[in-house]
PDB file of C-alpha atoms in Angstrom:
ATOM      1  CA  MET A   1     129.405  81.356 116.838  1.00  0.00           C
ATOM      2  CA  PHE A   2     129.382  83.681 113.615  1.00  0.00           C
ATOM      3  CA  ARG A   3     131.987  82.676 111.135  1.00  0.00           C
ATOM      4  CA  GLU A   4     135.001  84.959 110.390  1.00  0.00           C
ATOM      5  CA  MET A   5     135.087  86.780 107.110  1.00  0.00           C
ATOM      6  CA  ARG A   6     137.455  85.035 104.602  1.00  0.00           C
ATOM      7  CA  ARG A   7     137.996  87.822 102.688  1.00  0.00           C
ATOM      8  CA  LYS A   8     139.115  90.689 105.701  1.00  0.00           C
ATOM      9  CA  LYS A   9     140.475  92.694 103.228  1.00  0.00           C
ATOM     10  CA  GLN A  10     136.609  92.993 101.815  1.00  0.00           C
ATOM     11  CA  ALA A  11     134.769  93.858 105.158  1.00  0.00           C
ATOM     12  CA  LEU A  12     132.867  97.182 105.947  1.00  0.00           C
ATOM     13  CA  CYS A  13     133.452  98.769 109.642  1.00  0.00           C
ATOM     14  CA  MET A  14     130.389  99.131 111.891  1.00  0.00           C
ATOM     15  CA  ALA A  15     129.718 102.667 111.047  1.00  0.00           C
ATOM     16  CA  GLU A  16     129.430 101.638 107.160  1.00  0.00           C
ATOM     17  CA  CYS A  17     127.447  98.723 108.010  1.00  0.00           C
ATOM     18  CA  GLU A  18     124.791 100.802 110.207  1.00  0.00           C
ATOM     19  CA  SER A  19     124.630 104.390 107.585  1.00  0.00           C
ATOM     20  CA  ILE A  20     123.695 101.350 104.599  1.00  0.00           C
ATOM     21  CA  LEU A  21     121.003 100.105 106.850  1.00  0.00           C
ATOM     22  CA  GLU A  22     119.812 103.792 107.865  1.00  0.00           C
ATOM     23  CA  LYS A  23     119.442 104.436 104.260  1.00  0.00           C
ATOM     24  CA  ALA A  24     118.236 101.528 102.549  1.00  0.00           C
ATOM     25  CA  THR A  25     114.865 101.021 101.841  1.00  0.00           C
ATOM     26  CA  SER A  26     114.229  96.809 101.618  1.00  0.00           C
ATOM     27  CA  GLY A  27     116.135  94.048 102.380  1.00  0.00           C
ATOM     28  CA  VAL A  28     115.632  89.984 102.367  1.00  0.00           C
ATOM     29  CA  LEU A  29     114.976  88.069 105.627  1.00  0.00           C
ATOM     30  CA  ALA A  30     115.503  84.707 105.734  1.00  0.00           C
ATOM     31  CA  THR A  31     114.249  82.240 107.840  1.00  0.00           C
ATOM     32  CA  ALA A  32     113.946  77.930 108.209  1.00  0.00           C
ATOM     33  CA  GLY A  33     111.576  77.397 106.506  1.00  0.00           C
ATOM     34  CA  GLU A  34     109.232  74.040 105.964  1.00  0.00           C
ATOM     35  CA  CYS A  35     110.604  70.628 105.506  1.00  0.00           C
ATOM     36  CA  GLY A  36     114.077  71.802 105.203  1.00  0.00           C
ATOM     37  CA  TYR A  37     114.077  75.142 102.682  1.00  0.00           C
ATOM     38  CA  PRO A  38     114.994  78.281 103.593  1.00  0.00           C
ATOM     39  CA  TYR A  39     112.244  80.942 102.932  1.00  0.00           C
ATOM     40  CA  ALA A  40     113.286  84.130 102.601  1.00  0.00           C
ATOM     41  CA  VAL A  41     111.151  87.017 102.042  1.00  0.00           C
ATOM     42  CA  PRO A  42     111.513  90.781 100.482  1.00  0.00           C
ATOM     43  CA  LEU A  43     110.506  93.571 103.364  1.00  0.00           C
ATOM     44  CA  SER A  44     110.528  97.500 103.753  1.00  0.00           C
ATOM     45  CA  PHE A  45     112.500  97.545 107.085  1.00  0.00           C
ATOM     46  CA  ARG A  46     113.463 100.381 110.003  1.00  0.00           C
ATOM     47  CA  TYR A  47     116.771  99.781 111.840  1.00  0.00           C
ATOM     48  CA  ASP A  48     117.216 101.207 115.061  1.00  0.00           C
ATOM     49  CA  GLN A  49     120.993 102.083 115.420  1.00  0.00           C
ATOM     50  CA  ALA A  50     120.430 102.596 119.187  1.00  0.00           C
ATOM     51  CA  ASN A  51     119.665  99.311 120.060  1.00  0.00           C
ATOM     52  CA  GLN A  52     120.510  97.712 116.927  1.00  0.00           C
ATOM     53  CA  LYS A  53     116.989  96.373 116.559  1.00  0.00           C
ATOM     54  CA  LEU A  54     115.117  96.472 112.967  1.00  0.00           C
ATOM     55  CA  TYR A  55     111.813  96.878 112.355  1.00  0.00           C
ATOM     56  CA  PHE A  56     108.903  95.077 110.008  1.00  0.00           C
ATOM     57  CA  HIS A  57     105.689  94.987 109.424  1.00  0.00           C
ATOM     58  CA  CYS A  58     103.558  91.701 108.116  1.00  0.00           C
ATOM     59  CA  ALA A  59      99.936  90.308 107.804  1.00  0.00           C
ATOM     60  CA  LYS A  60      99.171  88.043 110.376  1.00  0.00           C
ATOM     61  CA  SER A  61      99.085  85.227 108.811  1.00  0.00           C
ATOM     62  CA  GLY A  62     101.371  83.449 106.198  1.00  0.00           C
ATOM     63  CA  HIS A  63     104.460  81.752 105.587  1.00  0.00           C
ATOM     64  CA  LYS A  64     106.731  84.184 107.087  1.00  0.00           C
ATOM     65  CA  LEU A  65     105.098  83.988 110.030  1.00  0.00           C
ATOM     66  CA  ASP A  66     104.947  79.949 110.601  1.00  0.00           C
ATOM     67  CA  ALA A  67     108.494  79.881 109.750  1.00  0.00           C
ATOM     68  CA  ILE A  68     108.913  82.735 112.299  1.00  0.00           C
ATOM     69  CA  GLN A  69     107.135  80.895 115.345  1.00  0.00           C
ATOM     70  CA  ASN A  70     109.143  77.597 114.547  1.00  0.00           C
ATOM     71  CA  ASN A  71     112.491  79.221 114.652  1.00  0.00           C
ATOM     72  CA  SER A  72     113.629  82.780 115.910  1.00  0.00           C
ATOM     73  CA  LYS A  73     116.574  82.863 114.630  1.00  0.00           C
ATOM     74  CA  VAL A  74     116.976  84.440 110.894  1.00  0.00           C
ATOM     75  CA  SER A  75     119.570  86.857 109.197  1.00  0.00           C
ATOM     76  CA  PHE A  76     118.996  89.442 107.232  1.00  0.00           C
ATOM     77  CA  CYS A  77     120.389  90.910 103.993  1.00  0.00           C
ATOM     78  CA  VAL A  78     120.790  94.787 102.099  1.00  0.00           C
ATOM     79  CA  ILE A  79     122.423  95.648  98.986  1.00  0.00           C
ATOM     80  CA  ASP A  80     123.600  99.311  99.284  1.00  0.00           C
ATOM     81  CA  CYS A  81     124.939  98.842  95.435  1.00  0.00           C
ATOM     82  CA  ASP A  82     125.531  96.760  92.350  1.00  0.00           C
ATOM     83  CA  ASP A  83     127.258  98.272  89.895  1.00  0.00           C
ATOM     84  CA  VAL A  84     128.102  95.005  87.135  1.00  0.00           C
ATOM     85  CA  ILE A  85     131.329  95.855  85.514  1.00  0.00           C
ATOM     86  CA  PRO A  86     130.463  94.153  82.233  1.00  0.00           C
ATOM     87  CA  GLU A  87     133.971  94.099  80.821  1.00  0.00           C
ATOM     88  CA  LYS A  88     135.551  92.964  83.988  1.00  0.00           C
ATOM     89  CA  TYR A  89     132.782  89.877  84.433  1.00  0.00           C
ATOM     90  CA  THR A  90     132.634  91.441  88.348  1.00  0.00           C
ATOM     91  CA  THR A  91     130.276  93.760  90.350  1.00  0.00           C
ATOM     92  CA  HIS A  92     131.565  96.354  92.603  1.00  0.00           C
ATOM     93  CA  PHE A  93     128.800  95.878  95.260  1.00  0.00           C
ATOM     94  CA  LYS A  94     128.298  96.385  99.409  1.00  0.00           C
ATOM     95  CA  SER A  95     126.004  94.620 101.612  1.00  0.00           C
ATOM     96  CA  VAL A  96     125.113  93.928 105.221  1.00  0.00           C
ATOM     97  CA  ILE A  97     124.176  91.122 106.833  1.00  0.00           C
ATOM     98  CA  VAL A  98     122.241  91.087 109.905  1.00  0.00           C
ATOM     99  CA  PHE A  99     122.263  88.179 112.137  1.00  0.00           C
ATOM    100  CA  GLY A 100     119.739  87.367 115.290  1.00  0.00           C
ATOM    101  CA  THR A 101     116.129  86.794 116.153  1.00  0.00           C
ATOM    102  CA  ILE A 102     113.211  87.875 115.563  1.00  0.00           C
ATOM    103  CA  ARG A 103     110.103  88.325 117.137  1.00  0.00           C
ATOM    104  CA  ILE A 104     106.092  89.238 117.355  1.00  0.00           C
ATOM    105  CA  MET A 105     106.133  92.813 119.410  1.00  0.00           C
ATOM    106  CA  ASP A 106     103.435  92.292 121.704  1.00  0.00           C
ATOM    107  CA  GLU A 107     103.507  95.490 124.051  1.00  0.00           C
ATOM    108  CA  GLU A 108     101.154  98.281 122.251  1.00  0.00           C
ATOM    109  CA  ALA A 109     103.893 100.982 123.320  1.00  0.00           C
ATOM    110  CA  ASP A 110     106.674  99.391 121.738  1.00  0.00           C
ATOM    111  CA  ILE A 111     104.153  98.554 118.619  1.00  0.00           C
ATOM    112  CA  THR A 112     103.320 101.992 118.598  1.00  0.00           C
ATOM    113  CA  ASP A 113     106.859 103.510 118.925  1.00  0.00           C
ATOM    114  CA  ALA A 114     108.013 100.917 116.327  1.00  0.00           C
ATOM    115  CA  ILE A 115     105.013 101.591 113.788  1.00  0.00           C
ATOM    116  CA  GLU A 116     106.260 105.571 114.402  1.00  0.00           C
ATOM    117  CA  LYS A 117     110.010 104.802 113.269  1.00  0.00           C
ATOM    118  CA  LEU A 118     109.066 102.997 110.229  1.00  0.00           C
ATOM    119  CA  ALA A 119     105.968 105.432 109.201  1.00  0.00           C
ATOM    120  CA  LEU A 120     109.072 108.006 109.304  1.00  0.00           C
ATOM    121  CA  LYS A 121     111.365 106.200 107.305  1.00  0.00           C
ATOM    122  CA  TYR A 122     108.881 106.256 104.375  1.00  0.00           C
ATOM    123  CA  ALA A 123     106.671 109.231 104.776  1.00  0.00           C
ATOM    124  CA  PRO A 124     108.677 111.601 106.927  1.00  0.00           C
ATOM    125  CA  ASN A 125     106.978 114.545 105.542  1.00  0.00           C
ATOM    126  CA  ASP A 126     103.767 112.982 106.568  1.00  0.00           C
ATOM    127  CA  THR A 127     101.958 114.753 109.581  1.00  0.00           C
ATOM    128  CA  LYS A 128     101.843 112.797 113.317  1.00  0.00           C
ATOM    129  CA  ALA A 129      97.633 113.127 112.784  1.00  0.00           C
ATOM    130  CA  ASN A 130      97.800 111.118 109.301  1.00  0.00           C
ATOM    131  CA  ARG A 131      99.888 108.405 110.300  1.00  0.00           C
ATOM    132  CA  ARG A 132      97.876 107.784 113.561  1.00  0.00           C
ATOM    133  CA  GLN A 133      95.082 107.567 111.516  1.00  0.00           C
ATOM    134  CA  TYR A 134      96.583 105.116 109.322  1.00  0.00           C
ATOM    135  CA  LEU A 135      97.633 103.183 111.692  1.00  0.00           C
ATOM    136  CA  ALA A 136      94.092 102.935 113.544  1.00  0.00           C
ATOM    137  CA  ALA A 137      92.477 101.849 110.063  1.00  0.00           C
ATOM    138  CA  TYR A 138      94.879  98.636 109.657  1.00  0.00           C
ATOM    139  CA  ALA A 139      96.718  98.248 112.972  1.00  0.00           C
ATOM    140  CA  ALA A 140      94.376  95.214 113.481  1.00  0.00           C
ATOM    141  CA  GLN A 141      95.301  93.457 110.241  1.00  0.00           C
ATOM    142  CA  MET A 142      99.206  93.337 111.365  1.00  0.00           C
ATOM    143  CA  TYR A 143     101.826  92.726 113.334  1.00  0.00           C
ATOM    144  CA  MET A 144     104.817  94.959 114.024  1.00  0.00           C
ATOM    145  CA  LEU A 145     108.035  92.302 114.123  1.00  0.00           C
ATOM    146  CA  GLU A 146     111.665  93.140 115.914  1.00  0.00           C
ATOM    147  CA  LEU A 147     114.741  91.577 115.038  1.00  0.00           C
ATOM    148  CA  THR A 148     117.691  92.003 117.878  1.00  0.00           C
ATOM    149  CA  ALA A 149     120.895  91.579 115.865  1.00  0.00           C
ATOM    150  CA  GLU A 150     123.172  89.495 117.528  1.00  0.00           C
ATOM    151  CA  HIS A 151     125.900  89.845 114.603  1.00  0.00           C
ATOM    152  CA  ILE A 152     126.101  92.232 112.040  1.00  0.00           C
ATOM    153  CA  THR A 153     128.444  92.321 109.308  1.00  0.00           C
ATOM    154  CA  GLY A 154     129.278  94.350 105.808  1.00  0.00           C
ATOM    155  CA  LYS A 155     131.410  93.391 102.407  1.00  0.00           C
ATOM    156  CA  ALA A 156     132.217  95.213  99.398  1.00  0.00           C
ATOM    157  CA  SER A 157     134.158  94.489  96.559  1.00  0.00           C
ATOM    158  CA  LEU A 158     137.446  95.642  95.893  1.00  0.00           C
ATOM    159  CA  ARG A 159     137.931  98.312  93.376  1.00  0.00           C
TER     160      ARG A 159
END
């Protein structure tokens, strides 16, 4: 179903892919947009290695949600490094792409858990009470999205 990587020597193992997903702070979600145009949007996220899911928060309306509701198949790309080597006309890079399906979460306990995981990634020293207070203030204005990975692939430049 998914293409095999053409340059297999550049493939990253799953452990390297997951390490990149764990430490990256943003990536680009690509959806099937309107009128045949792809729609790609940068997002903050949290990767949950135990179940190979990614979590995002978003507003309750907009282009991204329209696209997701029309087609739940997406990809999410994270660039770990991109060091330009001008004298060699190349870059040293590492990247990961996650292919899967995305959904708007609907179970309150799952939403709370996902928000907690996301908050801990970006504000690890904040208190649980402050996180809960912040959530209470903004929960009505947002959705949580869950991307279930079906295929994860990573690639690095040869050095």
